[in-house]
């Protein structure tokens, strides 16, 4: 597709379960970012990939959160032992390279609800 | 660390009114500044940007000027339309941190006909 694709668009899970969220970036974009947006707030940085490697994972809140990008394209954000506080919209974005102009192309997000 | 502060919403306006959304920032180095917009049911998209002091970004009738002396990047539009109803986010990108963006909390704008 032409834009950043995220699946699922909505995910409802129970506390303690494991969740995977997928991001398919724009073709040719080497940089990929994950952000988390809580209700009524701005997006908060989680992790950034340049190619296959995590260039900056300083925003991951704790070791229950992990992300991979094994082939330098699709990325998966993994959340273990989910907690109610993990409920948010998880946004993925991509760009041509980094550092660059700063323009990120965002997907529509995956809304995670932890009951 | 880097931070962005923008005025809280919601901001409710009538069509053709003048819109200003204030944004101030704190950053190390020389950041680039951005306004992103999120229309209902859509993903975040770049509205405009400025990469150095005194630069003016503009798009779709919106403007913002990078003011280093006041560390501000206020968004303005002279005559809003109903279609401008959205959430607007001010953001900065620290050149020492690649394209990692730091966002403000967002300002919801509602334009009534």
Coordinates of C-alpha atoms in Angstrom, one line a residue:
Chain A
X1 CA 0.0 0.0 0.0
X2 CA 1.0 3.6 -0.3
X3 CA 1.0 4.4 3.4
X4 CA 2.1 3.0 6.8
X5 CA -0.1 0.0 7.6
X6 CA -0.8 -1.1 11.2
X7 CA -2.6 -4.2 12.4
X8 CA -4.7 -4.9 14.2
X9 CA -6.6 -1.5 14.3
X10 CA -8.2 -2.6 17.6
X11 CA -7.1 -5.1 20.1
X12 CA -8.9 -5.9 23.4
X13 CA -7.1 -8.2 25.7
X14 CA -7.1 -9.3 29.4
X15 CA -4.6 -8.3 32.0
X16 CA -1.6 -10.5 31.9
X17 CA -1.9 -11.6 28.3
X18 CA 0.7 -11.2 25.5
X19 CA 0.1 -8.9 22.6
X20 CA 1.8 -8.3 19.3
X21 CA 1.2 -5.2 17.1
X22 CA 2.4 -5.1 13.6
X23 CA 3.7 -2.2 11.4
X24 CA 4.3 -2.3 7.7
X25 CA 6.2 0.9 6.7
X26 CA 6.2 2.7 3.4
X27 CA 8.3 0.8 0.9
X28 CA 11.9 2.1 0.8
X29 CA 11.8 3.8 4.2
X30 CA 14.7 2.7 6.3
X31 CA 13.8 4.4 9.6
X32 CA 10.8 3.1 11.6
X33 CA 9.4 4.5 14.9
X34 CA 7.0 3.4 17.5
X35 CA 5.1 5.9 19.6
X36 CA 2.4 5.5 22.3
X37 CA -0.5 7.9 22.6
X38 CA -2.7 7.9 25.7
X39 CA -6.1 9.5 25.6
X40 CA -5.9 13.3 25.4
X41 CA -2.1 13.4 25.2
X42 CA 0.5 13.7 22.5
X43 CA 2.5 10.7 21.2
X44 CA 5.4 9.5 23.3
X45 CA 8.4 8.0 21.7
X46 CA 9.1 4.3 22.4
X47 CA 11.7 3.0 20.0
X48 CA 13.4 3.8 16.7
X49 CA 14.9 1.4 14.1
X50 CA 17.4 2.3 11.4
X51 CA 17.3 -0.8 9.2
X52 CA 17.2 -3.9 11.3
X53 CA 18.7 -2.5 14.5
X54 CA 17.2 -0.5 17.3
X55 CA 19.0 2.8 17.2
X56 CA 17.3 4.2 20.2
X57 CA 15.0 2.2 22.6
X58 CA 15.1 4.8 25.4
X59 CA 11.4 5.3 25.4
X60 CA 10.4 1.7 26.2
X61 CA 8.8 1.9 29.6
X62 CA 10.0 -1.4 31.0
X63 CA 11.2 -4.9 29.9
X64 CA 7.7 -6.1 29.2
X65 CA 8.0 -4.1 25.9
X66 CA 10.1 -5.3 23.0
X67 CA 10.2 -4.6 19.3
X68 CA 11.8 -6.3 16.4
X69 CA 12.4 -5.5 12.7
X70 CA 14.2 -8.6 11.5
X71 CA 14.4 -7.8 7.8
X72 CA 14.5 -4.1 7.9
X73 CA 10.9 -3.6 6.8
X74 CA 8.0 -4.9 8.9
X75 CA 8.2 -4.4 12.6
X76 CA 6.4 -6.0 15.5
X77 CA 5.9 -4.4 18.9
X78 CA 5.5 -7.1 21.6
X79 CA 4.0 -6.5 25.0
X80 CA 4.2 -9.2 27.7
X81 CA 2.1 -9.5 30.8
X82 CA -0.1 -6.6 29.7
X83 CA -1.4 -4.2 32.4
X84 CA -4.4 -1.9 32.3
X85 CA -2.0 1.1 32.1
X86 CA -0.8 -0.2 28.7
X87 CA -4.1 0.8 27.2
X88 CA -3.3 3.4 24.5
X89 CA -3.1 3.9 20.8
X90 CA 0.2 2.6 19.5
X91 CA 1.5 4.5 16.5
X92 CA 4.0 3.5 13.9
X93 CA 5.8 5.9 11.6
X94 CA 8.5 5.6 9.0
X95 CA 10.8 7.9 7.1
X96 CA 13.5 7.7 4.4
X97 CA 16.5 8.1 6.7
X98 CA 17.7 9.5 9.8
X99 CA 18.8 12.2 10.5
X100 CA 16.7 13.8 8.0
X101 CA 14.1 16.5 7.5
X102 CA 12.1 15.2 10.5
X103 CA 9.0 14.4 8.5
X104 CA 7.5 11.1 9.7
X105 CA 4.7 9.3 8.0
X106 CA 2.3 7.8 10.5
X107 CA -0.1 4.9 10.4
X108 CA -3.6 5.1 11.8
X109 CA -2.5 3.3 14.9
X110 CA -3.4 0.2 16.9
X111 CA -5.8 0.8 19.7
X112 CA -5.0 -1.5 22.6
X113 CA -7.4 -2.0 25.5
X114 CA -6.4 -4.1 28.4
X115 CA -9.3 -5.2 30.6
Chain B
X1 CA 15.6 17.1 28.1
X2 CA 13.5 18.2 25.2
X3 CA 9.9 19.3 25.8
X4 CA 7.0 21.0 24.0
X5 CA 4.2 22.9 25.6
X6 CA 1.1 24.0 23.7
X7 CA -2.1 25.6 24.7
X8 CA -4.8 23.3 25.9
X9 CA -8.0 22.9 24.1
X10 CA -10.6 22.6 23.0
X11 CA -10.6 25.7 20.9
X12 CA -14.0 26.4 19.5
X13 CA -14.3 28.9 16.6
X14 CA -16.8 30.1 14.0
X15 CA -16.0 29.7 10.4
X16 CA -13.8 32.5 9.0
X17 CA -12.4 33.3 12.4
X18 CA -8.7 33.8 13.1
X19 CA -6.9 30.9 14.8
X20 CA -3.8 30.9 17.0
X21 CA -2.4 28.0 18.8
X22 CA 0.6 28.8 21.0
X23 CA 3.6 26.5 21.2
X24 CA 6.8 26.9 23.2
X25 CA 9.7 24.5 23.4
X26 CA 12.8 23.6 25.4
X27 CA 15.6 21.8 23.6
X28 CA 19.3 21.3 23.6
X29 CA 21.0 22.0 20.3
X30 CA 19.2 23.4 17.3
X31 CA 15.9 21.6 16.8
X32 CA 13.6 21.6 13.8
X33 CA 10.0 22.5 14.6
X34 CA 6.8 20.9 13.2
X35 CA 3.1 21.1 13.4
X36 CA 1.3 17.8 12.8
X37 CA -2.4 17.5 12.4
X38 CA -4.8 14.6 13.1
X39 CA -8.1 14.8 11.4
X40 CA -11.0 12.7 12.7
X41 CA -10.4 9.0 11.8
X42 CA -7.1 9.6 10.2
X43 CA -3.4 9.2 11.2
X44 CA -1.1 12.1 12.1
X45 CA 0.2 14.0 9.1
X46 CA 2.7 16.8 8.8
X47 CA 1.2 20.2 8.3
X48 CA 4.3 22.4 8.2
X49 CA 7.8 22.7 9.4
X50 CA 10.7 25.1 10.0
X51 CA 14.3 23.9 10.3
X52 CA 16.1 27.0 11.5
X53 CA 15.5 30.3 13.4
X54 CA 13.3 32.9 11.6
X55 CA 12.1 30.3 9.1
X56 CA 8.4 30.4 8.3
X57 CA 6.6 27.2 7.5
X58 CA 3.3 27.4 5.7
X59 CA 0.7 25.0 4.2
X60 CA -3.0 25.1 3.6
X61 CA -3.3 28.7 4.8
X62 CA -1.6 27.9 8.1
X63 CA 1.7 29.6 9.1
X64 CA 4.2 29.3 11.9
X65 CA 7.5 31.2 12.4
X66 CA 10.5 29.7 14.3
X67 CA 11.3 32.2 17.0
X68 CA 14.5 31.2 18.7
X69 CA 14.5 34.3 21.0
X70 CA 11.2 33.3 22.5
X71 CA 11.5 29.6 21.9
X72 CA 8.1 29.6 20.2
X73 CA 6.4 28.2 17.1
X74 CA 2.9 29.5 17.2
X75 CA 0.4 28.3 14.6
X76 CA -1.9 30.8 12.9
X77 CA -4.6 30.8 10.2
X78 CA -6.4 33.8 9.1
X79 CA -9.7 32.3 8.2
X80 CA -10.6 28.8 9.4
X81 CA -13.0 26.4 7.7
X82 CA -15.1 23.6 9.2
X83 CA -12.7 21.2 7.5
X84 CA -9.9 22.5 9.8
X85 CA -11.5 20.8 12.7
X86 CA -8.8 18.5 14.0
X87 CA -6.2 18.0 16.7
X88 CA -3.0 19.9 16.2
X89 CA 0.3 18.8 17.7
X90 CA 3.5 20.9 17.9
X91 CA 6.7 18.9 17.8
X92 CA 10.4 19.2 17.7
X93 CA 13.2 17.1 16.3
X94 CA 16.6 17.3 17.9
X95 CA 19.2 17.1 15.2
X96 CA 21.4 15.1 17.6
X97 CA 18.6 12.5 17.9
X98 CA 17.8 11.8 14.3
X99 CA 14.1 12.1 13.5
X100 CA 12.9 11.3 16.9
X101 CA 10.1 13.7 17.6
X102 CA 9.0 15.2 20.9
X103 CA 5.3 16.2 20.8
X104 CA 3.2 18.6 22.8
X105 CA 0.0 17.4 24.3
X106 CA -2.2 18.5 21.3
X107 CA -4.9 21.1 20.9
X108 CA -8.3 20.1 19.7
X109 CA -9.9 22.7 17.4
X110 CA -13.6 22.7 16.5
X111 CA -14.8 25.0 13.8
X112 CA -18.5 25.6 13.7
X113 CA -20.4 26.8 10.6

